[in-house]
Amino acid sequence: MVRSIAGRYRSFGVDTCRRVDPSSVRSQGMHLQGEHMSVEVTTPQVVHDVTIRMAGDSGDGMQLTGDRFTALAALAGNDLATLPDFPAEIRAPAGTLPGVSAFQVRIADREVTTPGDDAAVLVAMNPAALRSELPRLAKGGTLILNGDGFDERSLIKAGYDADPRETGELEAFAVIDVPMTSLTKTAVKGTGVSGRHAGRSKNFFALGVLSWMYSRDTEPVNAWIDSKFAKDDAVRQANRKALFAGHAFGETAELAAVQMIVPPAVRAPGTYRSVDGNTALAWGLIAAGVCARLPVFLGSYPITPASAILHELAHHPDAGVRTFQAEDEIAAITAAIGAAFGGHLAMTTTSGPGLSLKAEALGLVDALELPLVVVNIQRGGPSTGLPTKTEASDLMQAMYGRHGESPLPVIAASRPSECFEVAIEAARLALKYRTPVILLSDGYLANSSEPWLVPDVDTLPDISVEQTTELNHDRGDGSAEFWPYERDPETLARPWAVPGTPGLEHRIGGIEKADGTGNISYDPDNHQRMTDLRAAKVAGIAADIPLVEVSGKVDSDVLIVGWGSTWGAITHAMARLKNAGHQVAHVHLRHLNPFPANLGEVLGRYSTILVPELNSGQLSRLLRAEFLVDAHSISKVAGQPFSAAELTARISEVLR
């Protein structure tokens, strides 16, 4: 049954898949783009690592432009990391700073772990985008402007007293001023699009310019346009013509002294595709159902930034997935609890505010001791907070955000591609130990992309468990009966009896049950025993998870402890620290409750412990409480992930 997932990979967006043969990784050279486009007009300059940022109004299509350029990089074999940066409002006033939508991508011929610090190239479609994003452009970087967007009204809305192109403000950059809107309108004449909509394809013009600058073949984009806009031929033609016009403009105007090319990265052989965290997580949940030999049920209420998981899973009913878009968060989780009671691999997805609403039902499923995967894609808070920005401030909520003594397993993904395997791990723990498991991701991981080595289906674990079909307790008189809380002596998990199984009828509900029989019990000693048993079951998971591994300079005096999406910035910062003469060790935690069994011993070997996290110091508090160590917090709560440069500076400051 596990093998049946293999064919589904082909339906997961093959436009960004690339098969890597190690014998040809370096042979592509200047002919990377193949037969569709010659790059020998000039000799491309090889660059090994470049960061590009694109910005405009939320209606300018910058996310789509970035996504398509990322796909071209993936097809070319580059390693990459992206950072979509959405405005916090659904439709902020056009031309204003709150309405700026940005997308950053870093491509390289070597491993990258972050979307880059300062960009080498910034595309700004209007004054607001320029003003908002210019601080993220490196001095001496290339600035590509849509000159048509710099009218007086737009300048005023962006807060400019004068046109920055004329004040000397941009002298530190190589400015390329392109009338994108008017050139696009000229290019799309005759396609049938209305005059009002003629300029909307200017994002494809910008993509064409970037494709020329970085020697990218535009044919895969044309194929995508043909598929995406097959039902609207006028729009399809307009987008194709705008893309061609942008590429031709780059070539004929000779925007740069030479074209640039980023060679493919050296990789292990296999099939790779670009994947974002939410998509990888959704596929991991599908794979978990196949590995568990169970149908999958998702009960969910749409909430940013978790909704994409619901959308993706809804596309795969053929994989045994059933999705239910509930009327609210409470209905979503209680429907999932019902599915778990009925024998499904059940899950619910949400963000921080939704997890708060699910708290009571989480207590219920903890008392029922049924398997449930609870996915929390964290965002800026509290309340509505920063719904499109990232944060990792729900760790304490995941640990303690329920009434009563109700510890639950908590695990966290550290990079977009890892979301796949973490989803399977969450399902494994939930099924084996009959417990809800909280899986933490965040907005940065959810929306960011990186190459993912599509796994061999034969390597996926078997996480199936037996559902109870027989009576399990000897009455002592030769007869047997069913006890719903007769526990497995190794895991302390109770039996999973599907409703309708003859003779296995049992009471279910939130009132405390008697140990073994499952009868309602108000006995204080029984409540103590059941509370201790549930806690011991979760604590016992520590024996079933990998020991923590230390990377970097193991015998250093300094240990960096991270969790979640800080992995990339920490890894890059450690390389910079090493170059500066600071050797440090690093531990990154996937399992946060319980902690790995050897974590206390590892922490005890270091005199200085630093904990970078996108909150005000939640993991550092847990480490202090659990292991009595002096953990120093390096915190950030700004709606943005750590950059490698920022984290390097913060760690260096502490070390000094």
XYZ file of C-alpha atoms in Angstrom:
656
model
C 0.000 0.000 0.000
C 2.918 2.327 0.641
C 3.935 1.946 -3.007
C 0.577 3.398 -4.103
C 1.795 6.870 -3.162
C 4.520 6.744 -5.815
C 2.262 7.623 -8.706
C 0.866 10.592 -6.841
C 4.185 12.414 -6.860
C 3.646 13.019 -10.553
C 0.488 14.989 -9.812
C 2.238 17.269 -7.326
C 3.415 19.891 -9.820
C 5.948 18.274 -12.118
C 6.751 21.666 -13.660
C 9.315 22.160 -10.915
C 10.726 18.630 -10.866
C 14.264 17.900 -12.011
C 16.048 14.571 -12.213
C 19.684 14.867 -11.125
C 22.383 12.692 -12.675
C 25.659 13.320 -10.823
C 27.722 12.668 -13.943
C 26.197 15.679 -15.690
C 25.851 18.148 -12.830
C 28.779 20.296 -13.931
C 28.615 19.592 -17.660
C 25.722 21.937 -18.399
C 27.926 25.037 -18.193
C 26.847 27.869 -20.413
C 24.290 25.720 -22.225
C 22.075 25.365 -19.150
C 18.947 26.494 -20.968
C 19.110 23.987 -23.807
C 17.457 24.340 -27.178
C 14.862 26.986 -26.349
C 17.169 29.979 -25.943
C 20.735 30.698 -26.941
C 22.815 32.394 -24.274
C 25.874 32.773 -26.486
C 25.030 36.321 -27.646
C 27.303 37.374 -24.802
C 29.466 35.188 -22.617
C 27.560 34.880 -19.351
C 29.397 35.795 -16.201
C 29.283 32.931 -13.719
C 28.014 33.935 -10.289
C 27.778 31.389 -7.521
C 25.195 32.945 -5.205
C 22.648 35.713 -5.793
C 19.663 37.116 -3.894
C 16.828 38.798 -5.789
C 13.895 40.689 -4.283
C 10.743 41.763 -6.139
C 8.173 44.171 -4.744
C 5.010 45.976 -5.787
C 1.371 46.412 -4.907
C -0.466 43.289 -3.796
C -2.184 43.353 -7.198
C 1.056 43.568 -9.185
C 1.658 39.819 -9.148
C 5.022 39.840 -7.411
C 4.321 36.547 -5.630
C 3.553 34.906 -8.961
C 6.653 36.445 -10.539
C 8.810 35.155 -7.712
C 7.192 31.745 -7.805
C 7.827 31.348 -11.549
C 11.426 32.559 -11.291
C 11.921 30.087 -8.439
C 10.556 27.309 -10.650
C 13.088 28.211 -13.351
C 15.881 28.084 -10.765
C 14.697 24.673 -9.588
C 14.609 23.353 -13.148
C 18.135 24.685 -13.682
C 19.320 22.653 -10.691
C 20.135 25.529 -8.364
C 19.827 25.249 -4.642
C 17.418 27.898 -3.455
C 15.475 29.382 -0.587
C 12.575 31.818 -0.827
C 10.846 34.321 1.422
C 7.384 35.481 0.301
C 6.487 38.629 2.252
C 2.759 39.330 2.097
C 1.020 42.534 3.211
C -0.903 42.079 6.453
C -4.141 43.450 4.977
C -6.117 41.579 2.335
C -6.336 44.678 0.143
C -4.459 47.644 1.522
C -4.868 50.924 -0.401
C -2.973 50.711 -3.686
C 0.318 52.577 -3.743
C 0.749 52.698 0.039
C 3.471 51.167 2.175
C 1.089 48.724 3.948
C 0.058 47.383 0.540
C 3.542 46.359 -0.578
C 3.912 42.664 -1.432
C 7.454 41.314 -1.773
C 9.146 38.072 -2.727
C 12.797 37.234 -2.121
C 14.663 34.300 -3.623
C 18.263 33.228 -3.211
C 19.733 30.875 -5.808
C 23.182 29.305 -5.708
C 25.402 26.525 -6.988
C 25.984 25.395 -3.400
C 23.804 24.610 -0.408
C 21.845 27.565 0.920
C 19.900 27.573 4.165
C 18.386 31.080 4.152
C 16.744 33.333 1.542
C 19.686 35.699 1.871
C 20.445 38.898 3.731
C 20.620 41.998 1.531
C 19.488 41.498 -2.055
C 21.809 41.989 -5.030
C 18.846 42.898 -7.248
C 15.627 44.689 -6.330
C 12.681 45.030 -8.702
C 10.366 47.848 -7.530
C 7.116 48.354 -9.405
C 6.142 51.659 -7.733
C 7.428 54.263 -5.250
C 5.892 52.499 -2.245
C 7.758 49.301 -3.128
C 10.970 51.279 -3.516
C 10.621 53.073 -0.200
C 9.623 49.939 1.681
C 12.237 47.597 0.238
C 15.269 49.769 -0.600
C 16.851 49.132 2.856
C 17.025 45.438 1.852
C 19.150 46.153 -1.245
C 22.908 45.873 -0.818
C 24.972 48.961 -1.564
C 26.091 48.737 -5.173
C 23.199 46.426 -5.992
C 21.049 46.600 -9.106
C 17.739 48.447 -8.850
C 15.176 47.760 -11.583
C 12.328 50.293 -11.524
C 9.014 50.408 -13.345
C 9.403 54.043 -14.360
C 5.740 54.300 -15.354
C 4.772 53.831 -11.712
C 6.565 56.974 -10.532
C 3.844 59.547 -11.193
C 3.223 62.442 -8.808
C 0.233 60.847 -7.097
C 2.097 57.586 -6.439
C 5.097 59.460 -5.059
C 2.894 61.366 -2.614
C 1.099 58.201 -1.472
C 4.458 56.611 -0.764
C 5.545 59.605 1.316
C 8.088 61.085 -1.101
C 8.428 64.877 -1.339
C 10.370 64.512 -4.588
C 11.141 61.807 -7.135
C 13.992 59.751 -5.593
C 15.349 59.070 -9.088
C 16.239 62.752 -9.310
C 17.357 63.578 -5.783
C 20.531 61.532 -5.644
C 19.014 59.109 -3.144
C 19.743 56.185 -5.467
C 23.344 57.032 -6.332
C 24.685 54.074 -4.371
C 22.915 51.635 -6.712
C 22.985 50.647 -10.381
C 19.561 51.922 -11.475
C 17.753 50.464 -14.478
C 14.637 52.557 -15.166
C 12.241 50.665 -17.450
C 8.785 51.907 -18.563
C 7.317 48.460 -17.908
C 3.640 49.390 -17.948
C 3.715 51.232 -21.278
C 5.978 48.652 -22.927
C 3.651 45.908 -21.741
C 0.598 47.702 -23.129
C 2.348 48.056 -26.470
C 3.347 44.396 -26.482
C -0.151 43.064 -25.758
C -1.962 45.071 -28.434
C -4.062 42.794 -30.581
C -4.488 40.092 -27.954
C -8.019 41.140 -27.114
C -7.445 42.199 -23.496
C -9.212 45.420 -22.559
C -7.303 48.681 -22.261
C -7.912 48.736 -18.510
C -6.352 45.289 -18.126
C -3.571 45.667 -20.696
C -0.956 46.651 -18.128
C -1.676 43.819 -15.735
C 0.821 41.566 -17.473
C 3.725 43.797 -16.478
C 4.790 41.254 -13.886
C 5.557 38.871 -16.747
C 7.523 41.664 -18.423
C 9.602 41.930 -15.244
C 10.006 38.144 -15.212
C 11.241 38.309 -18.799
C 13.851 40.921 -17.861
C 15.107 38.780 -14.950
C 15.110 35.680 -17.142
C 17.400 37.435 -19.612
C 19.680 38.786 -16.891
C 20.188 35.318 -15.399
C 20.177 33.326 -18.652
C 16.948 31.519 -17.873
C 14.937 29.608 -20.441
C 11.449 31.128 -20.666
C 9.810 28.131 -22.331
C 8.758 26.478 -19.021
C 7.009 29.733 -18.082
C 5.197 29.766 -21.429
C 4.062 26.192 -20.823
C 2.801 27.202 -17.391
C 0.950 30.213 -18.848
C -0.690 27.988 -21.474
C -1.938 25.654 -18.751
C -2.910 28.272 -16.187
C -4.828 30.540 -18.576
C -6.114 27.921 -21.017
C -9.698 29.131 -20.547
C -8.902 32.770 -21.349
C -6.985 32.975 -24.589
C -6.669 36.773 -24.505
C -4.983 36.730 -21.096
C -2.851 33.757 -22.128
C -1.565 35.579 -25.206
C -1.038 38.827 -23.286
C 1.081 37.138 -20.633
C 3.171 35.310 -23.229
C 3.769 38.489 -25.202
C 4.692 40.449 -22.071
C 7.188 37.767 -21.061
C 8.749 37.807 -24.532
C 8.841 41.612 -24.579
C 10.624 41.753 -21.221
C 13.199 39.195 -22.329
C 13.722 40.985 -25.655
C 14.065 44.332 -23.867
C 16.792 42.927 -21.652
C 18.657 41.610 -24.671
C 18.299 44.635 -26.972
C 18.791 47.303 -24.295
C 21.812 45.442 -22.888
C 20.739 46.128 -19.317
C 23.934 44.746 -17.894
C 27.460 44.575 -19.247
C 27.135 40.783 -19.371
C 24.477 38.250 -18.637
C 24.862 36.179 -15.524
C 24.443 32.486 -14.971
C 24.235 30.520 -11.734
C 25.464 26.957 -12.382
C 23.533 24.026 -10.942
C 24.362 22.810 -7.474
C 26.092 19.491 -6.895
C 23.528 17.107 -5.459
C 23.028 13.479 -4.696
C 21.247 11.668 -7.545
C 17.475 11.618 -7.448
C 14.368 13.526 -8.430
C 14.060 16.997 -6.932
C 11.274 19.522 -6.915
C 10.734 22.906 -5.352
C 8.327 22.677 -2.446
C 7.012 25.034 0.229
C 6.415 23.966 3.803
C 2.623 23.795 3.689
C 2.652 21.678 0.543
C 5.306 19.353 1.946
C 3.308 19.040 5.157
C 0.116 18.211 3.254
C 1.899 15.526 1.248
C 3.416 14.173 4.445
C -0.058 13.790 5.915
C -1.179 11.945 2.775
C 1.882 9.698 2.983
C 1.180 9.083 6.676
C -2.260 7.742 5.798
C -0.736 5.376 3.256
C 2.001 4.303 5.686
C -0.609 3.730 8.391
C -3.000 1.920 6.005
C -5.784 4.213 7.172
C -8.092 6.722 5.510
C -7.200 10.345 6.274
C -9.671 12.885 7.631
C -8.974 16.595 7.968
C -11.345 18.832 9.894
C -10.282 22.434 9.368
C -11.437 26.030 9.450
C -9.629 28.396 7.043
C -7.051 30.606 8.731
C -3.869 32.293 7.498
C -1.252 30.879 7.069
C -2.575 27.311 7.439
C -5.345 27.321 4.826
C -3.106 26.060 2.021
C -2.905 22.638 3.730
C -6.696 22.301 3.557
C -6.655 23.426 -0.080
C -3.959 20.918 -1.030
C -5.492 17.958 0.787
C -8.870 18.693 -0.794
C -7.315 17.930 -4.189
C -6.514 14.312 -3.275
C -9.666 12.315 -2.527
C -8.147 9.552 -4.672
C -5.473 9.184 -1.989
C -8.067 8.291 0.625
C -8.282 11.846 1.985
C -11.535 13.377 3.176
C -11.591 17.078 4.015
C -14.250 18.938 5.968
C -14.274 22.738 5.990
C -16.064 23.414 9.251
C -18.013 26.484 10.322
C -15.522 27.266 13.101
C -12.418 25.968 14.836
C -14.353 24.050 17.494
C -16.411 22.187 14.911
C -13.243 21.412 12.970
C -11.444 19.675 15.821
C -14.501 17.904 17.208
C -15.253 16.506 13.752
C -11.664 15.259 13.654
C -12.124 13.669 17.091
C -15.177 11.871 15.753
C -13.142 10.609 12.810
C -10.424 9.372 15.189
C -13.074 7.549 17.236
C -14.258 6.014 13.977
C -10.830 4.611 13.109
C -9.417 7.252 10.753
C -6.045 8.944 10.831
C -7.536 12.250 11.949
C -6.018 15.710 11.857
C -6.898 19.365 12.180
C -4.947 22.402 10.973
C -4.926 25.942 12.306
C -2.836 28.888 13.479
C -2.349 30.383 16.948
C -5.802 31.968 17.404
C -7.453 28.768 16.232
C -5.390 26.651 18.598
C -6.753 28.773 21.443
C -10.297 27.963 20.353
C -9.469 24.270 20.113
C -8.110 24.109 23.670
C -11.179 22.583 25.323
C -11.553 19.930 22.633
C -7.831 19.172 22.943
C -8.461 18.387 26.579
C -11.307 16.103 25.518
C -9.252 14.088 23.048
C -6.427 13.874 25.593
C -8.856 12.345 28.098
C -10.314 10.049 25.441
C -6.762 8.990 24.494
C -7.383 8.900 20.768
C -4.837 9.629 18.007
C -5.059 13.113 16.497
C -2.526 15.292 14.635
C -2.948 19.001 15.421
C -1.009 21.271 13.049
C -0.313 24.848 14.157
C 1.221 27.145 11.522
C 2.340 29.941 13.843
C 1.966 33.624 12.983
C 2.468 36.992 14.636
C 0.168 37.596 17.611
C -1.568 38.097 19.937
C -5.137 38.176 18.610
C -5.204 38.887 14.874
C -1.713 40.324 15.272
C 0.301 39.991 12.068
C -1.649 37.295 10.182
C 0.670 37.148 7.154
C 3.932 37.463 9.097
C 5.931 34.792 10.870
C 6.492 34.130 14.553
C 7.203 31.089 16.719
C 5.505 32.228 19.888
C 3.031 29.377 20.424
C 5.445 26.971 22.108
C 4.133 27.647 25.612
C 0.582 27.409 24.288
C 1.361 24.018 22.778
C 2.959 22.865 26.014
C 0.435 24.185 28.522
C -2.517 25.768 26.718
C -5.186 23.468 28.130
C -6.988 23.196 31.420
C -6.008 20.490 33.843
C -2.876 18.359 33.724
C -2.781 17.403 30.061
C 0.746 17.060 28.641
C 0.914 16.317 24.920
C 3.752 15.464 22.532
C 5.027 18.539 20.652
C 7.276 18.425 17.600
C 8.491 21.130 15.210
C 9.759 21.296 11.630
C 12.949 23.224 10.883
C 12.841 23.733 7.087
C 10.190 23.531 4.351
C 11.220 20.154 2.950
C 11.419 18.631 6.437
C 7.712 19.286 6.952
C 7.058 16.099 4.952
C 8.844 13.734 7.331
C 7.744 15.623 10.447
C 4.107 15.098 9.409
C 4.732 11.348 9.224
C 6.474 11.415 12.608
C 3.539 13.252 14.202
C 1.150 10.633 12.838
C 3.403 7.810 14.067
C 3.425 9.099 17.627
C -0.304 9.839 17.634
C -1.203 6.354 16.424
C 1.285 4.385 18.516
C 0.581 6.170 21.794
C -3.127 7.051 21.254
C -2.615 10.715 21.932
C -3.065 14.043 20.214
C 0.249 15.385 18.887
C 0.881 19.082 18.226
C 3.009 19.805 15.161
C 4.468 23.315 15.025
C 5.425 25.083 11.816
C 5.317 28.826 11.105
C 4.476 31.308 8.386
C 8.066 31.450 7.151
C 8.300 27.690 6.646
C 4.751 27.488 5.313
C 5.285 29.880 2.413
C 9.006 29.505 1.701
C 10.359 27.072 -0.881
C 13.461 24.959 -1.271
C 14.489 21.881 -3.294
C 13.145 18.610 -1.927
C 14.546 15.199 -2.784
C 11.445 13.146 -3.519
C 11.869 10.089 -1.274
C 11.849 6.513 -2.454
C 8.502 5.144 -1.290
C 10.226 1.989 -0.079
C 12.064 4.069 2.529
C 8.882 5.429 4.125
C 8.196 3.873 7.538
C 5.392 1.472 8.326
C 3.427 3.289 11.043
C 0.382 1.033 11.022
C -1.159 -0.088 14.315
C -3.685 -2.768 15.123
C -7.208 -1.713 15.972
C -8.783 -3.847 18.677
C -11.337 -6.423 17.515
C -11.412 -8.841 20.472
C -12.238 -8.826 24.171
C -9.135 -8.019 26.165
C -9.749 -8.594 29.890
C -10.068 -11.931 31.680
C -12.817 -11.804 34.295
C -11.196 -14.658 36.223
C -14.050 -17.099 35.606
C -12.965 -18.218 32.139
C -14.899 -15.475 30.390
C -13.639 -12.194 28.950
C -14.884 -8.644 28.562
C -13.688 -5.407 26.946
C -11.848 -2.826 29.010
C -11.277 0.356 26.974
C -8.450 1.519 29.281
C -6.545 -1.770 29.580
C -3.106 -0.460 28.640
C -0.243 -1.794 26.589
C 2.501 -2.406 29.177
C 5.214 -0.923 26.938
C 3.565 2.200 25.510
C 0.730 2.667 28.058
C -1.564 3.188 25.060
C -5.149 2.091 25.474
C -6.930 -0.113 22.907
C -8.365 1.569 19.795
C -11.781 -0.015 19.323
C -13.779 1.208 16.316
C -17.503 1.753 16.973
C -19.650 -1.070 15.681
C -17.240 -3.839 16.622
C -19.427 -6.493 18.322
C -18.840 -6.761 22.042
C -16.525 -3.775 22.191
C -19.116 -1.137 23.013
C -17.761 1.340 25.563
C -18.535 4.675 27.156
C -16.815 7.744 25.782
C -16.804 11.345 27.014
C -14.883 13.982 28.909
C -15.677 12.895 32.473
C -12.824 11.041 34.157
C -12.835 7.301 33.535
C -11.850 4.478 35.808
C -8.514 2.903 35.034
C -9.079 -0.232 33.021
C -12.887 -0.455 32.910
C -13.488 3.030 31.520
C -16.487 3.541 33.807
C -17.174 7.058 35.033
C -15.194 7.620 38.198
C -15.060 10.451 40.712
C -12.660 8.574 42.961
C -9.731 10.883 43.860
C -7.177 8.078 43.877
C -8.296 6.976 40.418
C -8.011 10.537 39.085
C -4.468 10.741 40.443
C -3.629 7.418 38.825
C -5.137 8.333 35.431
C -3.392 11.724 35.453
C -0.078 10.042 36.225
C -0.616 7.382 33.556
C -1.357 9.922 30.822
C 1.725 11.925 31.796
C 3.900 8.805 31.951
C 2.707 7.760 28.501
C 3.866 11.052 26.986
C 7.116 11.065 28.974
C 7.825 7.525 27.785
C 7.985 8.743 24.200
C 11.502 9.996 25.013
C 12.695 6.383 24.669
C 11.178 6.217 21.174
C 12.775 9.292 19.593
C 16.367 9.884 18.437
C 18.966 11.188 20.837
C 20.015 14.773 20.228
C 23.065 15.205 17.995
C 25.603 18.012 18.321
C 27.000 19.632 15.166
C 29.740 22.223 14.707
C 32.661 22.271 17.147
C 31.441 19.703 19.648
C 34.099 20.529 22.268
C 33.379 24.275 22.234
C 32.360 26.109 25.395
C 29.373 27.598 23.554
C 26.247 25.704 22.494
C 23.504 27.182 20.327
C 20.148 25.478 20.901
C 17.509 26.104 18.267
C 14.105 24.865 17.228
C 11.796 25.447 14.294
C 12.639 27.696 11.371
C 15.715 29.264 13.018
C 17.724 26.302 11.695
C 18.706 27.971 8.428
C 19.868 31.247 9.970
C 21.745 29.416 12.749
C 23.524 27.151 10.264
C 24.607 30.078 8.080
C 25.582 32.186 11.101
C 27.787 29.381 12.424
C 29.764 29.380 9.165
C 30.290 33.142 9.470
C 31.260 32.840 13.116
C 33.814 30.173 12.215
C 35.348 32.476 9.622
C 35.571 35.159 12.310
C 37.392 32.807 14.675
C 34.433 31.775 16.875
C 33.857 28.022 17.014
C 30.494 27.012 18.469
C 28.375 23.881 18.760
C 24.757 23.540 17.682
C 21.777 21.427 18.699
C 18.462 21.717 16.871
C 15.402 20.195 18.492
C 12.606 18.494 16.589
C 10.993 16.911 19.658
C 10.046 19.541 22.238
C 7.884 17.419 24.503
C 9.265 15.181 25.643
C 12.800 16.384 25.070
C 15.328 13.818 23.775
C 16.575 11.597 26.579
C 20.176 12.840 26.432
C 19.465 16.573 26.154
C 20.178 17.301 29.807
C 23.554 15.563 29.629
C 24.472 17.480 26.453
C 23.480 20.848 27.925
C 25.571 20.148 31.008
C 28.768 20.024 28.921
C 28.629 23.712 27.909
C 29.268 26.811 29.970
C 27.391 29.143 27.601
C 24.023 28.194 26.076
C 22.388 30.534 23.532
C 18.797 30.059 22.346
C 17.763 32.045 19.244
C 14.001 31.959 18.728
C 11.220 33.996 17.152
C 9.540 34.797 20.463
C 10.502 36.402 23.750
C 12.435 33.415 25.086
C 10.025 30.504 25.480
C 12.369 27.579 24.840
C 15.045 29.158 27.022
C 12.524 29.233 29.897
C 11.684 25.567 29.344
C 15.357 24.584 29.331
C 15.993 26.566 32.504
C 13.029 24.933 34.247
C 13.699 21.397 33.067
C 17.495 21.221 33.281
C 18.474 24.126 35.589
C 20.887 25.565 33.016
C 21.671 29.214 32.335
C 20.160 29.492 28.857
C 20.539 32.951 27.275
C 17.699 34.010 25.005
C 18.318 35.705 21.644
C 14.816 36.707 20.732
C 13.062 38.414 17.851
C 9.373 39.284 17.545
C 9.190 41.433 14.418
C 7.158 39.339 11.972
C 10.323 38.448 10.032
C 12.726 35.509 10.371
C 16.290 35.966 11.512
C 18.745 36.816 8.757
C 22.159 35.173 8.949
C 23.876 38.555 9.270
C 21.566 39.670 12.055
C 21.970 36.451 14.012
C 25.736 36.468 13.533
C 25.888 39.967 15.004
C 23.624 39.043 17.937
C 25.649 35.930 18.802
C 28.956 37.789 18.419
C 27.702 40.449 20.797
C 26.940 37.845 23.449
C 30.283 36.120 22.932
C 32.112 39.417 23.422
